[in-house]
Amino acid sequence: ATLGATALTFGDVRTGSALTASLTNTILAGGNAAYQDSLDIAASTAVGTLALSAPAKLLAGQSGNVVVTAATAGSLAGSVALGLTSNANGVTSLGNLALDGQTVAITGAAYDLASPVYAATQSLGNIRVGAGATFTIANNVITAAGYQDSLDVAATSANAKLALTNPGNLLAGASGDLTVRAASAGSLATTLSVGLVSNANGLSGLTDTTLAAQSVAVTGAAYDLASPTYVATNALGNLRVGVTTKTLAVNNATISDAAYQDKLAVVATGATGLTLTNPADI
C-alpha cells in the first residue's frame, strides 16, 4: 500500500472542514493485478474532535481516500492510525494477511460560529420619554468556548421614536444588553432588525461570517409629562368682595404629540380672602 501523505495540516478551520489522505494498492513490480490481493483499510483515532471515513476495499491498482473531518470544535492535533489488511478475497488456500499499519499526523483546530440567543418579542409597556429597557443577547457555547467565535450585534429600527444601544462584542458563553430607549413620545411599536456577525477575531484561515439577520417585535408607547404654561403675575387691582372674578389662563402645551402626553391637574392655593376655583384636568 502506498500512502499519499503522512501528515495533514488543517490550520484554523470551521467545524465540518475535511482533508484527505490517499491510499493506493500498488501493483507489485512485474506483478499481475488479477493475481494480487485487494486492500482493506480500517482508520481509527483517539482524537475526539475528528471523524473518519475509509475507502472501500481497493483492488490492485486502485486508489482511495481516507477522509478526515473536523467533526466538532476543539484541537484536532493527534494522529490517525490506518490498519491495513491484504484481502485474499476467498481464494482457496489463501488467508487474509495483516500488513504493517500506517500513521497520519494531524494538526490544527476547528472553530464553531457564534450562536446568538434572545427573545423574539419585547414589550416596553407604557413608559416615559427617556426611559427604556434592556434585552439580553447571549452567545451560547456550542461545544467549547475557547473554540467558538465571538458575536457582534448591530440592531436598527425604522421607528425614529426609539434609540438603540448595541452590546459590545460577546465572547462565547457571554451575554450583553441591547438597550432600547424612548427618544420621543408616541407609539414604540416596530420590528427591530438585528444584524449578527460571527467574529473570528483575526484567526489565520478564518473570516468573519455574517449570520442570518433576525428580528425582534417591540411593543409599547412613550408619554411626555404635562407641560404647564401661564403668566407668572396677575394684577387683580381693586375689587368688590364677592362681585369681581378674575381668571388666570393655564395651558398644557403640546411637546410632541398630544395623544401621548399627560393631562395637567391644577390645584391652586392663595392668600386668605381669595376664593379659588381650579379648572378641570387639562
mmCIF file with all atom_site columns, N, CA and C in Angstrom, residues 219-266:
data_model
loop_
_atom_site.group_PDB
_atom_site.id
_atom_site.type_symbol
_atom_site.label_atom_id
_atom_site.label_alt_id
_atom_site.label_comp_id
_atom_site.label_asym_id
_atom_site.label_entity_id
_atom_site.label_seq_id
_atom_site.pdbx_PDB_ins_code
_atom_site.Cartn_x
_atom_site.Cartn_y
_atom_site.Cartn_z
_atom_site.occupancy
_atom_site.B_iso_or_equiv
_atom_site.pdbx_formal_charge
_atom_site.auth_seq_id
_atom_site.auth_comp_id
_atom_site.auth_asym_id
_atom_site.auth_atom_id
_atom_site.pdbx_PDB_model_num
ATOM 1   N N  . THR A 1 219 ? -43.216 46.262 21.300 1.00 0.00 ? 219 THR A N  1
ATOM 2   C CA . THR A 1 219 ? -44.488 46.939 21.518 1.00 0.00 ? 219 THR A CA 1
ATOM 3   C C  . THR A 1 219 ? -44.338 47.903 22.686 1.00 0.00 ? 219 THR A C  1
ATOM 4   N N  . GLY A 1 220 ? -45.222 48.897 22.733 1.00 0.00 ? 220 GLY A N  1
ATOM 5   C CA . GLY A 1 220 ? -45.203 49.859 23.826 1.00 0.00 ? 220 GLY A CA 1
ATOM 6   C C  . GLY A 1 220 ? -45.475 51.272 23.339 1.00 0.00 ? 220 GLY A C  1
ATOM 7   N N  . ALA A 1 221 ? -45.500 52.205 24.264 1.00 0.00 ? 221 ALA A N  1
ATOM 8   C CA . ALA A 1 221 ? -45.745 53.610 23.938 1.00 0.00 ? 221 ALA A CA 1
ATOM 9   C C  . ALA A 1 221 ? -45.027 54.486 24.952 1.00 0.00 ? 221 ALA A C  1
ATOM 10  N N  . ALA A 1 222 ? -44.602 55.655 24.498 1.00 0.00 ? 222 ALA A N  1
ATOM 11  C CA . ALA A 1 222 ? -43.899 56.601 25.370 1.00 0.00 ? 222 ALA A CA 1
ATOM 12  C C  . ALA A 1 222 ? -44.747 57.858 25.530 1.00 0.00 ? 222 ALA A C  1
ATOM 13  N N  . TYR A 1 223 ? -44.773 58.379 26.745 1.00 0.00 ? 223 TYR A N  1
ATOM 14  C CA . TYR A 1 223 ? -45.600 59.543 27.060 1.00 0.00 ? 223 TYR A CA 1
ATOM 15  C C  . TYR A 1 223 ? -44.764 60.663 27.662 1.00 0.00 ? 223 TYR A C  1
ATOM 16  N N  . ASP A 1 224 ? -45.083 61.897 27.218 1.00 0.00 ? 224 ASP A N  1
ATOM 17  C CA . ASP A 1 224 ? -44.481 63.086 27.826 1.00 0.00 ? 224 ASP A CA 1
ATOM 18  C C  . ASP A 1 224 ? -45.244 63.467 29.088 1.00 0.00 ? 224 ASP A C  1
ATOM 19  N N  . LEU A 1 225 ? -44.566 64.136 30.003 1.00 0.00 ? 225 LEU A N  1
ATOM 20  C CA . LEU A 1 225 ? -45.243 64.751 31.137 1.00 0.00 ? 225 LEU A CA 1
ATOM 21  C C  . LEU A 1 225 ? -46.039 65.952 30.642 1.00 0.00 ? 225 LEU A C  1
ATOM 22  N N  . ALA A 1 226 ? -47.009 66.367 31.430 1.00 0.00 ? 226 ALA A N  1
ATOM 23  C CA . ALA A 1 226 ? -47.735 67.599 31.104 1.00 0.00 ? 226 ALA A CA 1
ATOM 24  C C  . ALA A 1 226 ? -46.765 68.772 31.089 1.00 0.00 ? 226 ALA A C  1
ATOM 25  N N  . SER A 1 227 ? -47.100 69.793 30.299 1.00 0.00 ? 227 SER A N  1
ATOM 26  C CA . SER A 1 227 ? -46.215 70.952 30.145 1.00 0.00 ? 227 SER A CA 1
ATOM 27  C C  . SER A 1 227 ? -47.000 72.241 30.409 1.00 0.00 ? 227 SER A C  1
ATOM 28  N N  . PRO A 1 228 ? -47.095 72.659 31.685 1.00 0.00 ? 228 PRO A N  1
ATOM 29  C CA . PRO A 1 228 ? -47.920 73.838 32.021 1.00 0.00 ? 228 PRO A CA 1
ATOM 30  C C  . PRO A 1 228 ? -47.264 75.154 31.585 1.00 0.00 ? 228 PRO A C  1
ATOM 31  N N  . THR A 1 229 ? -48.083 76.022 31.045 1.00 0.00 ? 229 THR A N  1
ATOM 32  C CA . THR A 1 229 ? -47.645 77.397 30.753 1.00 0.00 ? 229 THR A CA 1
ATOM 33  C C  . THR A 1 229 ? -48.721 78.358 31.262 1.00 0.00 ? 229 THR A C  1
ATOM 34  N N  . TYR A 1 230 ? -48.272 79.485 31.845 1.00 0.00 ? 230 TYR A N  1
ATOM 35  C CA . TYR A 1 230 ? -49.195 80.501 32.364 1.00 0.00 ? 230 TYR A CA 1
ATOM 36  C C  . TYR A 1 230 ? -48.391 81.752 32.668 1.00 0.00 ? 230 TYR A C  1
ATOM 37  N N  . VAL A 1 231 ? -49.096 82.851 32.833 1.00 0.00 ? 231 VAL A N  1
ATOM 38  C CA . VAL A 1 231 ? -48.446 84.129 33.169 1.00 0.00 ? 231 VAL A CA 1
ATOM 39  C C  . VAL A 1 231 ? -48.072 84.109 34.639 1.00 0.00 ? 231 VAL A C  1
ATOM 40  N N  . ALA A 1 232 ? -46.868 84.491 34.948 1.00 0.00 ? 232 ALA A N  1
ATOM 41  C CA . ALA A 1 232 ? -46.362 84.383 36.318 1.00 0.00 ? 232 ALA A CA 1
ATOM 42  C C  . ALA A 1 232 ? -46.934 85.467 37.244 1.00 0.00 ? 232 ALA A C  1
ATOM 43  N N  . THR A 1 233 ? -47.465 86.547 36.690 1.00 0.00 ? 233 THR A N  1
ATOM 44  C CA . THR A 1 233 ? -48.055 87.609 37.531 1.00 0.00 ? 233 THR A CA 1
ATOM 45  C C  . THR A 1 233 ? -49.431 87.969 36.986 1.00 0.00 ? 233 THR A C  1
ATOM 46  N N  . ASN A 1 234 ? -50.323 88.352 37.924 1.00 0.00 ? 234 ASN A N  1
ATOM 47  C CA . ASN A 1 234 ? -51.678 88.733 37.521 1.00 0.00 ? 234 ASN A CA 1
ATOM 48  C C  . ASN A 1 234 ? -52.164 89.816 38.485 1.00 0.00 ? 234 ASN A C  1
ATOM 49  N N  . ALA A 1 235 ? -52.272 91.033 37.985 1.00 0.00 ? 235 ALA A N  1
ATOM 50  C CA . ALA A 1 235 ? -52.702 92.161 38.832 1.00 0.00 ? 235 ALA A CA 1
ATOM 51  C C  . ALA A 1 235 ? -54.226 92.163 38.943 1.00 0.00 ? 235 ALA A C  1
ATOM 52  N N  . LEU A 1 236 ? -54.727 91.964 40.175 1.00 0.00 ? 236 LEU A N  1
ATOM 53  C CA . LEU A 1 236 ? -56.187 91.949 40.382 1.00 0.00 ? 236 LEU A CA 1
ATOM 54  C C  . LEU A 1 236 ? -56.762 93.357 40.477 1.00 0.00 ? 236 LEU A C  1
ATOM 55  N N  . GLY A 1 237 ? -55.969 94.317 40.908 1.00 0.00 ? 237 GLY A N  1
ATOM 56  C CA . GLY A 1 237 ? -56.463 95.673 41.095 1.00 0.00 ? 237 GLY A CA 1
ATOM 57  C C  . GLY A 1 237 ? -57.385 95.758 42.314 1.00 0.00 ? 237 GLY A C  1
ATOM 58  N N  . ASN A 1 238 ? -58.244 96.788 42.343 1.00 0.00 ? 238 ASN A N  1
ATOM 59  C CA . ASN A 1 238 ? -59.193 96.954 43.452 1.00 0.00 ? 238 ASN A CA 1
ATOM 60  C C  . ASN A 1 238 ? -60.511 96.282 43.091 1.00 0.00 ? 238 ASN A C  1
ATOM 61  N N  . LEU A 1 239 ? -60.943 95.374 43.960 1.00 0.00 ? 239 LEU A N  1
ATOM 62  C CA . LEU A 1 239 ? -62.120 94.559 43.660 1.00 0.00 ? 239 LEU A CA 1
ATOM 63  C C  . LEU A 1 239 ? -63.183 94.725 44.725 1.00 0.00 ? 239 LEU A C  1
ATOM 64  N N  . ARG A 1 240 ? -64.430 94.398 44.373 1.00 0.00 ? 240 ARG A N  1
ATOM 65  C CA . ARG A 1 240 ? -65.504 94.283 45.342 1.00 0.00 ? 240 ARG A CA 1
ATOM 66  C C  . ARG A 1 240 ? -65.573 92.847 45.836 1.00 0.00 ? 240 ARG A C  1
ATOM 67  N N  . VAL A 1 241 ? -65.801 92.720 47.121 1.00 0.00 ? 241 VAL A N  1
ATOM 68  C CA . VAL A 1 241 ? -65.920 91.391 47.696 1.00 0.00 ? 241 VAL A CA 1
ATOM 69  C C  . VAL A 1 241 ? -67.102 90.664 47.079 1.00 0.00 ? 241 VAL A C  1
ATOM 70  N N  . GLY A 1 242 ? -66.830 89.452 46.588 1.00 0.00 ? 242 GLY A N  1
ATOM 71  C CA . GLY A 1 242 ? -67.882 88.597 46.062 1.00 0.00 ? 242 GLY A CA 1
ATOM 72  C C  . GLY A 1 242 ? -68.447 89.013 44.731 1.00 0.00 ? 242 GLY A C  1
ATOM 73  N N  . VAL A 1 243 ? -67.941 90.117 44.167 1.00 0.00 ? 243 VAL A N  1
ATOM 74  C CA . VAL A 1 243 ? -68.507 90.613 42.917 1.00 0.00 ? 243 VAL A CA 1
ATOM 75  C C  . VAL A 1 243 ? -67.604 90.327 41.729 1.00 0.00 ? 243 VAL A C  1
ATOM 76  N N  . THR A 1 244 ? -66.351 90.664 41.867 1.00 0.00 ? 244 THR A N  1
ATOM 77  C CA . THR A 1 244 ? -65.434 90.598 40.731 1.00 0.00 ? 244 THR A CA 1
ATOM 78  C C  . THR A 1 244 ? -64.723 89.247 40.678 1.00 0.00 ? 244 THR A C  1
ATOM 79  N N  . THR A 1 245 ? -64.675 88.701 39.492 1.00 0.00 ? 245 THR A N  1
ATOM 80  C CA . THR A 1 245 ? -63.960 87.437 39.275 1.00 0.00 ? 245 THR A CA 1
ATOM 81  C C  . THR A 1 245 ? -62.873 87.657 38.236 1.00 0.00 ? 245 THR A C  1
ATOM 82  N N  . LYS A 1 246 ? -61.705 87.150 38.532 1.00 0.00 ? 246 LYS A N  1
ATOM 83  C CA . LYS A 1 246 ? -60.584 87.211 37.586 1.00 0.00 ? 246 LYS A CA 1
ATOM 84  C C  . LYS A 1 246 ? -60.185 85.780 37.213 1.00 0.00 ? 246 LYS A C  1
ATOM 85  N N  . THR A 1 247 ? -59.686 85.626 36.030 1.00 0.00 ? 247 THR A N  1
ATOM 86  C CA . THR A 1 247 ? -59.223 84.309 35.589 1.00 0.00 ? 247 THR A CA 1
ATOM 87  C C  . THR A 1 247 ? -57.747 84.363 35.221 1.00 0.00 ? 247 THR A C  1
ATOM 88  N N  . LEU A 1 248 ? -57.094 83.233 35.455 1.00 0.00 ? 248 LEU A N  1
ATOM 89  C CA . LEU A 1 248 ? -55.682 83.080 35.090 1.00 0.00 ? 248 LEU A CA 1
ATOM 90  C C  . LEU A 1 248 ? -55.601 81.902 34.116 1.00 0.00 ? 248 LEU A C  1
ATOM 91  N N  . ALA A 1 249 ? -55.193 82.180 32.898 1.00 0.00 ? 249 ALA A N  1
ATOM 92  C CA . ALA A 1 249 ? -55.149 81.132 31.874 1.00 0.00 ? 249 ALA A CA 1
ATOM 93  C C  . ALA A 1 249 ? -53.984 80.175 32.145 1.00 0.00 ? 249 ALA A C  1
ATOM 94  N N  . VAL A 1 250 ? -54.299 78.892 32.158 1.00 0.00 ? 250 VAL A N  1
ATOM 95  C CA . VAL A 1 250 ? -53.278 77.842 32.297 1.00 0.00 ? 250 VAL A CA 1
ATOM 96  C C  . VAL A 1 250 ? -53.395 76.922 31.090 1.00 0.00 ? 250 VAL A C  1
ATOM 97  N N  . ASN A 1 251 ? -52.273 76.647 30.463 1.00 0.00 ? 251 ASN A N  1
ATOM 98  C CA . ASN A 1 251 ? -52.288 75.839 29.245 1.00 0.00 ? 251 ASN A CA 1
ATOM 99  C C  . ASN A 1 251 ? -51.375 74.626 29.411 1.00 0.00 ? 251 ASN A C  1
ATOM 100 N N  . ASN A 1 252 ? -51.756 73.501 28.826 1.00 0.00 ? 252 ASN A N  1
ATOM 101 C CA . ASN A 1 252 ? -50.906 72.306 28.788 1.00 0.00 ? 252 ASN A CA 1
ATOM 102 C C  . ASN A 1 252 ? -50.333 72.224 27.377 1.00 0.00 ? 252 ASN A C  1
ATOM 103 N N  . ALA A 1 253 ? -49.169 72.839 27.204 1.00 0.00 ? 253 ALA A N  1
ATOM 104 C CA . ALA A 1 253 ? -48.587 72.948 25.867 1.00 0.00 ? 253 ALA A CA 1
ATOM 105 C C  . ALA A 1 253 ? -48.155 71.575 25.349 1.00 0.00 ? 253 ALA A C  1
ATOM 106 N N  . THR A 1 254 ? -48.465 71.331 24.087 1.00 0.00 ? 254 THR A N  1
ATOM 107 C CA . THR A 1 254 ? -48.065 70.061 23.474 1.00 0.00 ? 254 THR A CA 1
ATOM 108 C C  . THR A 1 254 ? -46.557 70.045 23.241 1.00 0.00 ? 254 THR A C  1
ATOM 109 N N  . ILE A 1 255 ? -45.919 68.958 23.674 1.00 0.00 ? 255 ILE A N  1
ATOM 110 C CA . ILE A 1 255 ? -44.474 68.824 23.480 1.00 0.00 ? 255 ILE A CA 1
ATOM 111 C C  . ILE A 1 255 ? -44.181 68.201 22.120 1.00 0.00 ? 255 ILE A C  1
ATOM 112 N N  . SER A 1 256 ? -44.789 67.030 21.857 1.00 0.00 ? 256 SER A N  1
ATOM 113 C CA . SER A 1 256 ? -44.556 66.405 20.556 1.00 0.00 ? 256 SER A CA 1
ATOM 114 C C  . SER A 1 256 ? -45.819 65.804 19.972 1.00 0.00 ? 256 SER A C  1
ATOM 115 N N  . ASP A 1 257 ? -46.633 65.150 20.806 1.00 0.00 ? 257 ASP A N  1
ATOM 116 C CA . ASP A 1 257 ? -47.841 64.500 20.314 1.00 0.00 ? 257 ASP A CA 1
ATOM 117 C C  . ASP A 1 257 ? -48.874 64.536 21.434 1.00 0.00 ? 257 ASP A C  1
ATOM 118 N N  . ALA A 1 258 ? -49.960 65.284 21.222 1.00 0.00 ? 258 ALA A N  1
ATOM 119 C CA . ALA A 1 258 ? -50.967 65.468 22.266 1.00 0.00 ? 258 ALA A CA 1
ATOM 120 C C  . ALA A 1 258 ? -51.560 64.140 22.735 1.00 0.00 ? 258 ALA A C  1
ATOM 121 N N  . ALA A 1 259 ? -51.653 63.180 21.832 1.00 0.00 ? 259 ALA A N  1
ATOM 122 C CA . ALA A 1 259 ? -52.250 61.887 22.193 1.00 0.00 ? 259 ALA A CA 1
ATOM 123 C C  . ALA A 1 259 ? -51.352 61.087 23.131 1.00 0.00 ? 259 ALA A C  1
ATOM 124 N N  . TYR A 1 260 ? -50.089 61.466 23.219 1.00 0.00 ? 260 TYR A N  1
ATOM 125 C CA . TYR A 1 260 ? -49.129 60.748 24.061 1.00 0.00 ? 260 TYR A CA 1
ATOM 126 C C  . TYR A 1 260 ? -48.502 61.701 25.087 1.00 0.00 ? 260 TYR A C  1
ATOM 127 N N  . GLN A 1 261 ? -49.383 62.500 25.697 1.00 0.00 ? 261 GLN A N  1
ATOM 128 C CA . GLN A 1 261 ? -48.926 63.434 26.728 1.00 0.00 ? 261 GLN A CA 1
ATOM 129 C C  . GLN A 1 261 ? -49.938 63.446 27.867 1.00 0.00 ? 261 GLN A C  1
ATOM 130 N N  . ASP A 1 262 ? -49.445 63.564 29.102 1.00 0.00 ? 262 ASP A N  1
ATOM 131 C CA . ASP A 1 262 ? -50.309 63.572 30.269 1.00 0.00 ? 262 ASP A CA 1
ATOM 132 C C  . ASP A 1 262 ? -51.241 64.781 30.259 1.00 0.00 ? 262 ASP A C  1
ATOM 133 N N  . LYS A 1 263 ? -52.415 64.609 30.911 1.00 0.00 ? 263 LYS A N  1
ATOM 134 C CA . LYS A 1 263 ? -53.256 65.761 31.222 1.00 0.00 ? 263 LYS A CA 1
ATOM 135 C C  . LYS A 1 263 ? -52.619 66.536 32.373 1.00 0.00 ? 263 LYS A C  1
ATOM 136 N N  . LEU A 1 264 ? -53.042 67.761 32.536 1.00 0.00 ? 264 LEU A N  1
ATOM 137 C CA . LEU A 1 264 ? -52.499 68.616 33.584 1.00 0.00 ? 264 LEU A CA 1
ATOM 138 C C  . LEU A 1 264 ? -53.566 68.861 34.646 1.00 0.00 ? 264 LEU A C  1
ATOM 139 N N  . ALA A 1 265 ? -53.283 68.462 35.876 1.00 0.00 ? 265 ALA A N  1
ATOM 140 C CA . ALA A 1 265 ? -54.177 68.745 37.003 1.00 0.00 ? 265 ALA A CA 1
ATOM 141 C C  . ALA A 1 265 ? -53.661 69.989 37.723 1.00 0.00 ? 265 ALA A C  1
ATOM 142 N N  . VAL A 1 266 ? -54.553 70.934 37.976 1.00 0.00 ? 266 VAL A N  1
ATOM 143 C CA . VAL A 1 266 ? -54.163 72.199 38.603 1.00 0.00 ? 266 VAL A CA 1
ATOM 144 C C  . VAL A 1 266 ? -54.826 72.321 39.974 1.00 0.00 ? 266 VAL A C  1
#
